[in-house]
Tab-separated table of N, CA, C and O in Angstrom:
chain	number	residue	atom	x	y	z
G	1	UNK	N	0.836	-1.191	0.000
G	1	UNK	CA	0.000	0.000	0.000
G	1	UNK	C	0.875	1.248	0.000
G	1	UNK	O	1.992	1.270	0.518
G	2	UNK	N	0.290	2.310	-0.626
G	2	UNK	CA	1.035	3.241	-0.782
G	2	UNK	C	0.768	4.238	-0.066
G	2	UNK	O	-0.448	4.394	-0.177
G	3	UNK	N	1.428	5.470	1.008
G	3	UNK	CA	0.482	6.208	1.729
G	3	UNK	C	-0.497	6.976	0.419
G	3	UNK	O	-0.419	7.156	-0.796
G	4	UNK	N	-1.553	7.312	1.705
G	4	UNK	CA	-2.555	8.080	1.086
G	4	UNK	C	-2.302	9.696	0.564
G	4	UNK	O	-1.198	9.922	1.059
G	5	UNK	N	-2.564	10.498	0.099
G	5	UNK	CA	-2.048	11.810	-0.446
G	5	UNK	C	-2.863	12.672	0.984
G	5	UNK	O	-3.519	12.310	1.961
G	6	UNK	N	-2.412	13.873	0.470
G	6	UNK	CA	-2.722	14.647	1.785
G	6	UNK	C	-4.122	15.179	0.917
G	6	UNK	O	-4.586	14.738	-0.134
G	7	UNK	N	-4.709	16.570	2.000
G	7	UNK	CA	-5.785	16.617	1.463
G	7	UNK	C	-5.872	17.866	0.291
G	7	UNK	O	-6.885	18.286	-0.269
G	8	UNK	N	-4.295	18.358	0.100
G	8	UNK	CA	-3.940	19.344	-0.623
G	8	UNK	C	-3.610	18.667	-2.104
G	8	UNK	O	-2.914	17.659	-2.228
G	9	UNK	N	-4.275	19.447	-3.300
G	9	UNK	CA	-4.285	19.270	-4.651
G	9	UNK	C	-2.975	19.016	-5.006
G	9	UNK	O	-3.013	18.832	-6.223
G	10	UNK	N	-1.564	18.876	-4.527
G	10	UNK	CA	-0.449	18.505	-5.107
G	10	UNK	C	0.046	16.949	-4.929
G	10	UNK	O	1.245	16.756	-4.727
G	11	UNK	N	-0.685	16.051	-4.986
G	11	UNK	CA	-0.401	14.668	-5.245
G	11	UNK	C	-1.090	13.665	-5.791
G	11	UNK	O	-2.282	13.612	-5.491
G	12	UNK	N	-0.695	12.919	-6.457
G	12	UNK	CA	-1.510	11.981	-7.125
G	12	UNK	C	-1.114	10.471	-6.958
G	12	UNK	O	0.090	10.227	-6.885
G	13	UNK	N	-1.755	9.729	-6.911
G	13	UNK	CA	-1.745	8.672	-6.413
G	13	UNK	C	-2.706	7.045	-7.136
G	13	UNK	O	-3.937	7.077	-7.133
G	14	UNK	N	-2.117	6.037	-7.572
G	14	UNK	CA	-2.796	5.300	-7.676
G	14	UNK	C	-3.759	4.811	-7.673
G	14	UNK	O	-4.613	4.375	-8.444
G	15	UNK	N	-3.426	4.982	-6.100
G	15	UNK	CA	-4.408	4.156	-5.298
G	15	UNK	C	-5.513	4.938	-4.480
G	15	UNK	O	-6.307	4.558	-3.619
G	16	UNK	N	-5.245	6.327	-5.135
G	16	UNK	CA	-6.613	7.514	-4.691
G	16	UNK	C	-7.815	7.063	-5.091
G	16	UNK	O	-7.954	6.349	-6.084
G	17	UNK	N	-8.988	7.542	-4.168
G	17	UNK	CA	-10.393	7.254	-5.077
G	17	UNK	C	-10.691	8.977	-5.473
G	17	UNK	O	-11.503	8.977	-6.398
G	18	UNK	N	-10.307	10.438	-5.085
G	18	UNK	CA	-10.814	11.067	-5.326
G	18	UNK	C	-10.143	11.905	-6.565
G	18	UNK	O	-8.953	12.207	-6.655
G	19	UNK	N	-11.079	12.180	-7.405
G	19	UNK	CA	-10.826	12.699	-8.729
G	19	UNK	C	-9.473	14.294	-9.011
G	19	UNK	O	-9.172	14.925	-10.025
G	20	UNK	N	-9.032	14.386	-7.641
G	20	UNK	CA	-8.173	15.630	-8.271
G	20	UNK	C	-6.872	15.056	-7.517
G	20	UNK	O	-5.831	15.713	-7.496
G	21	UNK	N	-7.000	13.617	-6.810
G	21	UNK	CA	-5.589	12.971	-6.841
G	21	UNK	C	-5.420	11.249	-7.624
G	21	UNK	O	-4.467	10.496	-7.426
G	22	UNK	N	-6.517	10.982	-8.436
G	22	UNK	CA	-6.474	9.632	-8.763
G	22	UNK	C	-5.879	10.076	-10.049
G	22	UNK	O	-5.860	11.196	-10.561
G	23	UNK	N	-5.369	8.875	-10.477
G	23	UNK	CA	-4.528	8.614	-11.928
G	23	UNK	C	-4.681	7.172	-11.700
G	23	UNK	O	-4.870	6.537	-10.662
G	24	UNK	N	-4.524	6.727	-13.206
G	24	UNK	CA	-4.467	5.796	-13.324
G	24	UNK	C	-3.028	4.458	-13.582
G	24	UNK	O	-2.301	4.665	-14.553
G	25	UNK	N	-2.710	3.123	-12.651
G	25	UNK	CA	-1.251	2.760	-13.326
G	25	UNK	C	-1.040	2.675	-14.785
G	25	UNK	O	-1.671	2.878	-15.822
G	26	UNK	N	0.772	2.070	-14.191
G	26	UNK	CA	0.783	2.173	-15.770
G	26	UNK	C	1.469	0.603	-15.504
G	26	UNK	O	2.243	0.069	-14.709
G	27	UNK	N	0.400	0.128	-17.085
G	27	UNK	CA	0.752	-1.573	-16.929
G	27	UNK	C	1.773	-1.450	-17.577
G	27	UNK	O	2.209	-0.387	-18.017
G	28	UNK	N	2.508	-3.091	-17.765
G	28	UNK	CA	3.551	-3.519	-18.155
G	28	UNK	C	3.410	-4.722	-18.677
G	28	UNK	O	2.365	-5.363	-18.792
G	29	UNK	N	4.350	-4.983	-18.952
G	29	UNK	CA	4.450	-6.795	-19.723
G	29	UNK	C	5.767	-7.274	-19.474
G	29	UNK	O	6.677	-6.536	-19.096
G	30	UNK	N	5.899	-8.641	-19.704
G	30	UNK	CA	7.313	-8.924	-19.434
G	30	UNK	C	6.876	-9.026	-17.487
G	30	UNK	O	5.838	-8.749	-16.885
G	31	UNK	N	8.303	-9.580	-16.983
G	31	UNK	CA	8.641	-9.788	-15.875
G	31	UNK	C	8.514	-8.115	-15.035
G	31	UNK	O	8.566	-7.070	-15.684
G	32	UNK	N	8.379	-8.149	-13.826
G	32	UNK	CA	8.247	-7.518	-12.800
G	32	UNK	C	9.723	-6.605	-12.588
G	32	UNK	O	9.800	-5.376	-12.590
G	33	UNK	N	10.640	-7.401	-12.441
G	33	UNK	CA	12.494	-6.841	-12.648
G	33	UNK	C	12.533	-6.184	-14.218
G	33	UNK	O	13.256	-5.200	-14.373
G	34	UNK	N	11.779	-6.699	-15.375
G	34	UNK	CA	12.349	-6.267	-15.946
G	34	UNK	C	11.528	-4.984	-16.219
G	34	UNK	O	12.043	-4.144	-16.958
G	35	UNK	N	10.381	-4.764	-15.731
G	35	UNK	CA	9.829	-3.913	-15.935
G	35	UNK	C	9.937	-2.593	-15.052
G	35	UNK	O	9.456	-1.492	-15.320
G	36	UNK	N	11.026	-3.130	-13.418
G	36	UNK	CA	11.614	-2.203	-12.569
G	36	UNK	C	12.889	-1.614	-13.595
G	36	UNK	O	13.134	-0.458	-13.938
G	37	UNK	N	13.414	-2.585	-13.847
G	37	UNK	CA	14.536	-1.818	-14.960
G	37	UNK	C	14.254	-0.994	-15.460
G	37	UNK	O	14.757	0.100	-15.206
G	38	UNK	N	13.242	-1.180	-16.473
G	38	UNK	CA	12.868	-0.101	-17.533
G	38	UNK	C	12.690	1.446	-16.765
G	38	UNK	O	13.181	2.529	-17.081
G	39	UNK	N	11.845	1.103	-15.712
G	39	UNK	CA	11.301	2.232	-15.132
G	39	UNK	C	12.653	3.307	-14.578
G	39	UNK	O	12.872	4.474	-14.906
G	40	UNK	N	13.446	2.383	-13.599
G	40	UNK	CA	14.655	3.167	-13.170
G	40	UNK	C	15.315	3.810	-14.560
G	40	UNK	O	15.599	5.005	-14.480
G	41	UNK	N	15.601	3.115	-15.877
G	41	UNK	CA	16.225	3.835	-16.464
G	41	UNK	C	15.343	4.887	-17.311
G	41	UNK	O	16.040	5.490	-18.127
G	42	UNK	N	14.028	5.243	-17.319
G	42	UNK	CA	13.214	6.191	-17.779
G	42	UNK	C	13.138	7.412	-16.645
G	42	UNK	O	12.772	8.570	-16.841
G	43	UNK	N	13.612	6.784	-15.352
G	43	UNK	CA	13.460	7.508	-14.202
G	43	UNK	C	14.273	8.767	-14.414
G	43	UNK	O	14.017	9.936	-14.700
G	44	UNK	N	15.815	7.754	-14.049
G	44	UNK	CA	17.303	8.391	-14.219
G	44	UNK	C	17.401	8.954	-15.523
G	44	UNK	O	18.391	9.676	-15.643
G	45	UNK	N	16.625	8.844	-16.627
G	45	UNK	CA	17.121	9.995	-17.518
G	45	UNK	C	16.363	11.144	-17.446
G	45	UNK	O	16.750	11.892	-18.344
G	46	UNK	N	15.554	11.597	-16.873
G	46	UNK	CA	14.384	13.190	-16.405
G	46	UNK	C	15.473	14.004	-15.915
G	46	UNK	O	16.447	13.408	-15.454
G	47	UNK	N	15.472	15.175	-15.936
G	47	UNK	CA	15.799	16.447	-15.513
G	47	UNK	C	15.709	15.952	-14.137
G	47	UNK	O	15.125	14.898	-13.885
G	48	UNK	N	16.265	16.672	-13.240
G	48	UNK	CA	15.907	16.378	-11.817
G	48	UNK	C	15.879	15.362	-11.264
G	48	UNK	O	16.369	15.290	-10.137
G	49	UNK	N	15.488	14.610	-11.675
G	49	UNK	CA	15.180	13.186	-10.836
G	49	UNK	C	16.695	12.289	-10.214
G	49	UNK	O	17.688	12.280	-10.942
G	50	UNK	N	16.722	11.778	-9.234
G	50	UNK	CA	17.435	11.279	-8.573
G	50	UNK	C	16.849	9.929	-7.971
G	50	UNK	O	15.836	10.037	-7.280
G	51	UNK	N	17.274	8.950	-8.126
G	51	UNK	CA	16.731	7.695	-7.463
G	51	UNK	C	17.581	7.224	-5.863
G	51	UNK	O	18.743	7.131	-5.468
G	52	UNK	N	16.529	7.068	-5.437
G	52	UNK	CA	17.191	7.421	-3.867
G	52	UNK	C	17.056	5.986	-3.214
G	52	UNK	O	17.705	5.648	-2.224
G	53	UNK	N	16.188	5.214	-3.841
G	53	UNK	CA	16.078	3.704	-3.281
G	53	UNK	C	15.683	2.354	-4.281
G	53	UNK	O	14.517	2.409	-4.671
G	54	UNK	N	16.078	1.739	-4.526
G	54	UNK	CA	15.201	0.784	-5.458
G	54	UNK	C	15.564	-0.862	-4.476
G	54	UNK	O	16.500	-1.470	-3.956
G	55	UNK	N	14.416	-0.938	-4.659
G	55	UNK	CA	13.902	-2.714	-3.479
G	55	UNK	C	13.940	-3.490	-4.534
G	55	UNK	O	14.388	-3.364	-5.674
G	56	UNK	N	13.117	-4.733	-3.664
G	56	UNK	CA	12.376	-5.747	-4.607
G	56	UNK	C	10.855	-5.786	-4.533
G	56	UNK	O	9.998	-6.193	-3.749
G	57	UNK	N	10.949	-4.867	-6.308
G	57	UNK	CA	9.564	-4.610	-6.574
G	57	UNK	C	9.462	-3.380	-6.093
G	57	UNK	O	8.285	-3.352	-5.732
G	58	UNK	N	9.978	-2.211	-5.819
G	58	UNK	CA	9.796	-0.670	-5.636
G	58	UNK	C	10.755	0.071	-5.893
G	58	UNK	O	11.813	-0.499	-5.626
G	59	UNK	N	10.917	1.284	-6.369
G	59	UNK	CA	11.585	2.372	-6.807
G	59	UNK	C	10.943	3.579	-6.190
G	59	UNK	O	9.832	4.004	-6.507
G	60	UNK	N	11.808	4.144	-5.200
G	60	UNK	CA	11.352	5.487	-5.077
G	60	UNK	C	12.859	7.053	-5.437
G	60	UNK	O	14.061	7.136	-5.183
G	61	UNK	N	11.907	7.913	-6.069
G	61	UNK	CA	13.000	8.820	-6.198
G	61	UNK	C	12.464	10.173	-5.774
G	61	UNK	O	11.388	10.347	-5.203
G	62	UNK	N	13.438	11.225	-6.158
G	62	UNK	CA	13.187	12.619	-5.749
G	62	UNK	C	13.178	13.173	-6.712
G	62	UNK	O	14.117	12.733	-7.377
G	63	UNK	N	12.389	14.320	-7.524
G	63	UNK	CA	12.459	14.963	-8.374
G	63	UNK	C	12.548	16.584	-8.260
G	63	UNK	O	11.520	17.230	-8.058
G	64	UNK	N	13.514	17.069	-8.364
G	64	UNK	CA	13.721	18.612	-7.966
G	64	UNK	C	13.817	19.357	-8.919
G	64	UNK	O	14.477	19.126	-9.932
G	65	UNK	N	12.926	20.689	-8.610
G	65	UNK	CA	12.894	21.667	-9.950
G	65	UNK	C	13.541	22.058	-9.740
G	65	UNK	O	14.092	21.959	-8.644
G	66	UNK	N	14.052	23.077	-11.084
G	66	UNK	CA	15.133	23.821	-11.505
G	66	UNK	C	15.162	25.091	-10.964
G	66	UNK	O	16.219	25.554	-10.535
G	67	UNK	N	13.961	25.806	-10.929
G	67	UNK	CA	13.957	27.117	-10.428
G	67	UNK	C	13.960	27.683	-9.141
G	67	UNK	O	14.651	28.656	-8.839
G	68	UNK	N	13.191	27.084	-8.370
G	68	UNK	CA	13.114	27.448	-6.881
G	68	UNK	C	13.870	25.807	-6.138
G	68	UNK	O	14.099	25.777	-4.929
G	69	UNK	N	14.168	24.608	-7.001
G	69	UNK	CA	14.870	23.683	-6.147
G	69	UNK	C	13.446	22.955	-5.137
G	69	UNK	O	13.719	22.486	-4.032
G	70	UNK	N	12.377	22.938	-5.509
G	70	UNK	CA	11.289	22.113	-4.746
G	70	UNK	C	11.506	20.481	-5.228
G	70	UNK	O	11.759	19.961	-6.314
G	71	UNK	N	11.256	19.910	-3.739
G	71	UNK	CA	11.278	18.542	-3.941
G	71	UNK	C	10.067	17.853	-4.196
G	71	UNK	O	8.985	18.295	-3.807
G	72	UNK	N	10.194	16.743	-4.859
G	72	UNK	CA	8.811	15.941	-5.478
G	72	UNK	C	8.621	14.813	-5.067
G	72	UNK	O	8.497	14.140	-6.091
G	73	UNK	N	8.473	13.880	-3.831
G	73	UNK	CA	8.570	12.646	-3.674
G	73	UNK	C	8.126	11.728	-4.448
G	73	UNK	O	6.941	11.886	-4.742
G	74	UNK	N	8.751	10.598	-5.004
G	74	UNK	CA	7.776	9.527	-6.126
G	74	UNK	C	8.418	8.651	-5.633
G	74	UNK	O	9.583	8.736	-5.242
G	75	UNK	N	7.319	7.199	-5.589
G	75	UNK	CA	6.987	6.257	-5.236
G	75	UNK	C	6.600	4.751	-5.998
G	75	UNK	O	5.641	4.166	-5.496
G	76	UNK	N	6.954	4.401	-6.613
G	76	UNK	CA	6.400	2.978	-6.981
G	76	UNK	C	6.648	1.803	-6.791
G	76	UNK	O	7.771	1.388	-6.502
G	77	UNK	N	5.288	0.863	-6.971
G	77	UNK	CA	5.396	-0.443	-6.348
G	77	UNK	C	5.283	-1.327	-7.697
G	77	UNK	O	4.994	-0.958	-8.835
G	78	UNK	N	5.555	-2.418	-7.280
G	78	UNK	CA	5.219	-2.966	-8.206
G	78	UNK	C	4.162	-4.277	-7.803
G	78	UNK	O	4.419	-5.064	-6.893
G	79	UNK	N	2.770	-4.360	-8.771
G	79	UNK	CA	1.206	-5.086	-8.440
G	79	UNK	C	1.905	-6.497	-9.190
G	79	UNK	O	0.915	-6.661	-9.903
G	80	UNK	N	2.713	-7.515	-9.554
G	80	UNK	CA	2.695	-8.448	-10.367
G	80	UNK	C	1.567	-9.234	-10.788
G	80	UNK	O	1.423	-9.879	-11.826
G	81	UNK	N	0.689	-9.054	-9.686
G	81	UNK	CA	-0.514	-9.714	-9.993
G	81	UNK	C	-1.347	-9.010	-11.626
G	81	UNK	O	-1.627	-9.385	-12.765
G	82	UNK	N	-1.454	-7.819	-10.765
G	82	UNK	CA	-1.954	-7.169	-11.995
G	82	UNK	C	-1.345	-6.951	-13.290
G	82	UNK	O	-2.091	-6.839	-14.263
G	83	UNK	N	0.359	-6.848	-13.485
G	83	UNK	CA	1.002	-6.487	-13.929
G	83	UNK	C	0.758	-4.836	-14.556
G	83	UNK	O	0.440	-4.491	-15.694
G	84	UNK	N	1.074	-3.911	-13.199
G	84	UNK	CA	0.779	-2.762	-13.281
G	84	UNK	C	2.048	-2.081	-12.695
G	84	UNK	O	2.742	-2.801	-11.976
G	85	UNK	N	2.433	-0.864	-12.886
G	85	UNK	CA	3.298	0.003	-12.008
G	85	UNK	C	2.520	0.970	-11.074
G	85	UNK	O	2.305	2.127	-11.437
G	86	UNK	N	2.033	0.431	-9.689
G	86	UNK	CA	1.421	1.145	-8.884
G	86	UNK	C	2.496	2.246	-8.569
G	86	UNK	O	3.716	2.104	-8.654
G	87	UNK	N	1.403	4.033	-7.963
G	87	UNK	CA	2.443	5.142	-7.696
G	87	UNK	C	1.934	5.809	-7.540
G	87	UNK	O	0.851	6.073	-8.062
G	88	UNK	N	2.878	6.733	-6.231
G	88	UNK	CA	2.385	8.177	-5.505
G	88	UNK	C	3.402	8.899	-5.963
G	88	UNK	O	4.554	8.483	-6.087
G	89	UNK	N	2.896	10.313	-6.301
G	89	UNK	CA	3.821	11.309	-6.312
G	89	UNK	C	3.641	12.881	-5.966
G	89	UNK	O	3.036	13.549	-6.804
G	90	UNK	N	4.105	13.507	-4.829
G	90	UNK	CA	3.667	14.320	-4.152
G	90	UNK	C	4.838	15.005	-3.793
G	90	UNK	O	5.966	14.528	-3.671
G	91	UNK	N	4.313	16.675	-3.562
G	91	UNK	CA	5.172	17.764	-3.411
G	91	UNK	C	5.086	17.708	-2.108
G	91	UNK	O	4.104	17.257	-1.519
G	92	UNK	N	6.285	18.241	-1.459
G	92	UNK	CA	6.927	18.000	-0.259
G	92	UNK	C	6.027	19.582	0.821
G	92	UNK	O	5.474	19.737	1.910
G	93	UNK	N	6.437	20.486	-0.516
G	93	UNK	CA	5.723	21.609	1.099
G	93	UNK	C	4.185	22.218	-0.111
G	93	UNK	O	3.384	21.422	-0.602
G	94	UNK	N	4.158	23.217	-0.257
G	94	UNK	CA	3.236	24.150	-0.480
G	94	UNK	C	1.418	23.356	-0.854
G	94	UNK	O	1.182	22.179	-0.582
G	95	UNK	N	0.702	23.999	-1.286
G	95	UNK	CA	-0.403	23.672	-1.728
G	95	UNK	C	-0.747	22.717	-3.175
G	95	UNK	O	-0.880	21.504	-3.338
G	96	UNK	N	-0.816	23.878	-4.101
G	96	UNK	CA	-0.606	22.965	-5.422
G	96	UNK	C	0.475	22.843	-6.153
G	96	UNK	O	1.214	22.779	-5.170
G	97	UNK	N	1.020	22.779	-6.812
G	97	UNK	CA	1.711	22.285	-7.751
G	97	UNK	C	1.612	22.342	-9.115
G	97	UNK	O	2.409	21.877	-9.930
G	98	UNK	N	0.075	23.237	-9.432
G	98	UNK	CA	0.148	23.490	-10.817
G	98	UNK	C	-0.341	22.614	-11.510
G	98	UNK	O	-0.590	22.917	-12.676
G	99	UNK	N	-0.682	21.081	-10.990
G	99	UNK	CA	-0.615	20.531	-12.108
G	99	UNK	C	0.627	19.596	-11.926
G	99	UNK	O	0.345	18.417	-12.141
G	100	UNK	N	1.974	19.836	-11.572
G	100	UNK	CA	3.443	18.883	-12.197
G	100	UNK	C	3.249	18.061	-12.169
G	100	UNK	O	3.349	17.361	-13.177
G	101	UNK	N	2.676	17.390	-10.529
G	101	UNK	CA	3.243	15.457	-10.314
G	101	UNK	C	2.347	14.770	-11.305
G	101	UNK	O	2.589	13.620	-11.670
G	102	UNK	N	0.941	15.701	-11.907
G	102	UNK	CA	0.378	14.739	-12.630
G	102	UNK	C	1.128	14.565	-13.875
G	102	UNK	O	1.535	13.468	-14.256
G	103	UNK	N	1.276	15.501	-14.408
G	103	UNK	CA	2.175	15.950	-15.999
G	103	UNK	C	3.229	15.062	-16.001
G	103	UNK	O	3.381	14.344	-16.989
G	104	UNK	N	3.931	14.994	-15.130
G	104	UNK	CA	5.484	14.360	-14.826
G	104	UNK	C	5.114	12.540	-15.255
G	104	UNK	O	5.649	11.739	-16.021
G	105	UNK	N	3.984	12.470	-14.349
G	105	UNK	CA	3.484	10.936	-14.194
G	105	UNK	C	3.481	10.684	-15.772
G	105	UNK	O	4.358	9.998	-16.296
G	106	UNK	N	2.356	11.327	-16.565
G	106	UNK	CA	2.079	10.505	-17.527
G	106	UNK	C	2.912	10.993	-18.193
G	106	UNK	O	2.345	11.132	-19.277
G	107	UNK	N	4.268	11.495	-18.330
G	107	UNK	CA	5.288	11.238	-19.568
G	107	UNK	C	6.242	10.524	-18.979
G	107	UNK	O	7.358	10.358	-19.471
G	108	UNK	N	5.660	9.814	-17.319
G	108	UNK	CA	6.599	8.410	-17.811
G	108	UNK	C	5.915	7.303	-18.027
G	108	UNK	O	6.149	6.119	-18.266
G	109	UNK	N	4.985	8.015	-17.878
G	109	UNK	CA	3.550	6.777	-18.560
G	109	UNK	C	4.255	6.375	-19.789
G	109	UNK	O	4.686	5.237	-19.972
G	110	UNK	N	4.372	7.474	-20.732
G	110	UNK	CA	4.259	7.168	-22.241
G	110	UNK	C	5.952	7.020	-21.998
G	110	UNK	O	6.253	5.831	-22.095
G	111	UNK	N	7.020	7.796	-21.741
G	111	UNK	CA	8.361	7.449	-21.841
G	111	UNK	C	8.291	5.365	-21.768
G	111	UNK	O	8.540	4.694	-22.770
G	112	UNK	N	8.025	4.918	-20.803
G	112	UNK	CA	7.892	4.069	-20.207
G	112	UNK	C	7.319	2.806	-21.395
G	112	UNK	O	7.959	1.808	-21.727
G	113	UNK	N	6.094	3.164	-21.828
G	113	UNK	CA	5.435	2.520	-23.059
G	113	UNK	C	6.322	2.671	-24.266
G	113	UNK	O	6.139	1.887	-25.197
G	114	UNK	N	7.097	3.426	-24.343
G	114	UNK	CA	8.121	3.800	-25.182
G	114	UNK	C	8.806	2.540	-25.396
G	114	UNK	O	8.752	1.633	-26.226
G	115	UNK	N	9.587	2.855	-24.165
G	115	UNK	CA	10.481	1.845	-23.911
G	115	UNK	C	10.168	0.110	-24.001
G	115	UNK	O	10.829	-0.867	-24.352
G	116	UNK	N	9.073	0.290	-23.589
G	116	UNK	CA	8.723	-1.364	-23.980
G	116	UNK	C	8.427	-2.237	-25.545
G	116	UNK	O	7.583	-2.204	-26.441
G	117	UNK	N	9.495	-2.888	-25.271
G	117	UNK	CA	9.059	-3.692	-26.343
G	117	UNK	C	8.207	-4.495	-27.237
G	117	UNK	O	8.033	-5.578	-26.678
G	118	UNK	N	7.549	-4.456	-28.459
G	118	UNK	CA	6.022	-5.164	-28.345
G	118	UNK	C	6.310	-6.761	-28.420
G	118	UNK	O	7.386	-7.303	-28.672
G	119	UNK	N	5.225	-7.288	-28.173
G	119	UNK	CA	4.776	-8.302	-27.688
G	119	UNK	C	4.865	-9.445	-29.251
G	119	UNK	O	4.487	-10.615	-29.183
């Protein structure tokens, strides 16, 4: 389980039910490792981003902007069952965010789909 988002518009989350922090995962194919691979190396090539932990079956990193230096916590698990990339990603201090953690998410949605090979 992933924590829950706060009650402020700057995080989004998987595993949210309410509409201004839910998103949806992003599936995969192939093995679970190999699909942590992919992710770390779609991770590590973003602006900012720094990978600060990777388990078995999770990756979490930090993503810091350029201008004022704000941190972005991100989170993922990995569902094998489902074969999904469960994930939170949430700004560390202020209110909103504009919008980023969602924006950020789905271009590694698609970076990510990129990267995978078809079937």
């Amino acid at each position: 389980m992933l924590p829950p988002c706060p009650k402020t518009p700057n995080c989004v989350s998987t595993q949210a039910t309410s509409g201004v922090h839910a998103i949806a995962p992003i599936p995969y194919r192939g093995t679970a490792e190999e699909a942590l691979t992919r992710l770390a190396a779609v991770v590590a090539s973003m602006r900012g981003a720094t990978i600060v932990e990777r388990g078995a079956g999770s990756l979490r990193a930090e993503f810091r902007t350029r201008l004022f230096r704000f941190v972005d916590d991100v989170l993922f698990e990995i569902d094998a069952e489902r074969k999904t990339l469960e994930f939170r990603s949430a700004s560390r201090i202020g209110h909103s965010d504009l919008g980023v953690n969602r924006k950020r998410m789905e271009l590694i949605r698609s970076r990510f789909g990129q990267s995978e090979s078809p079937a």
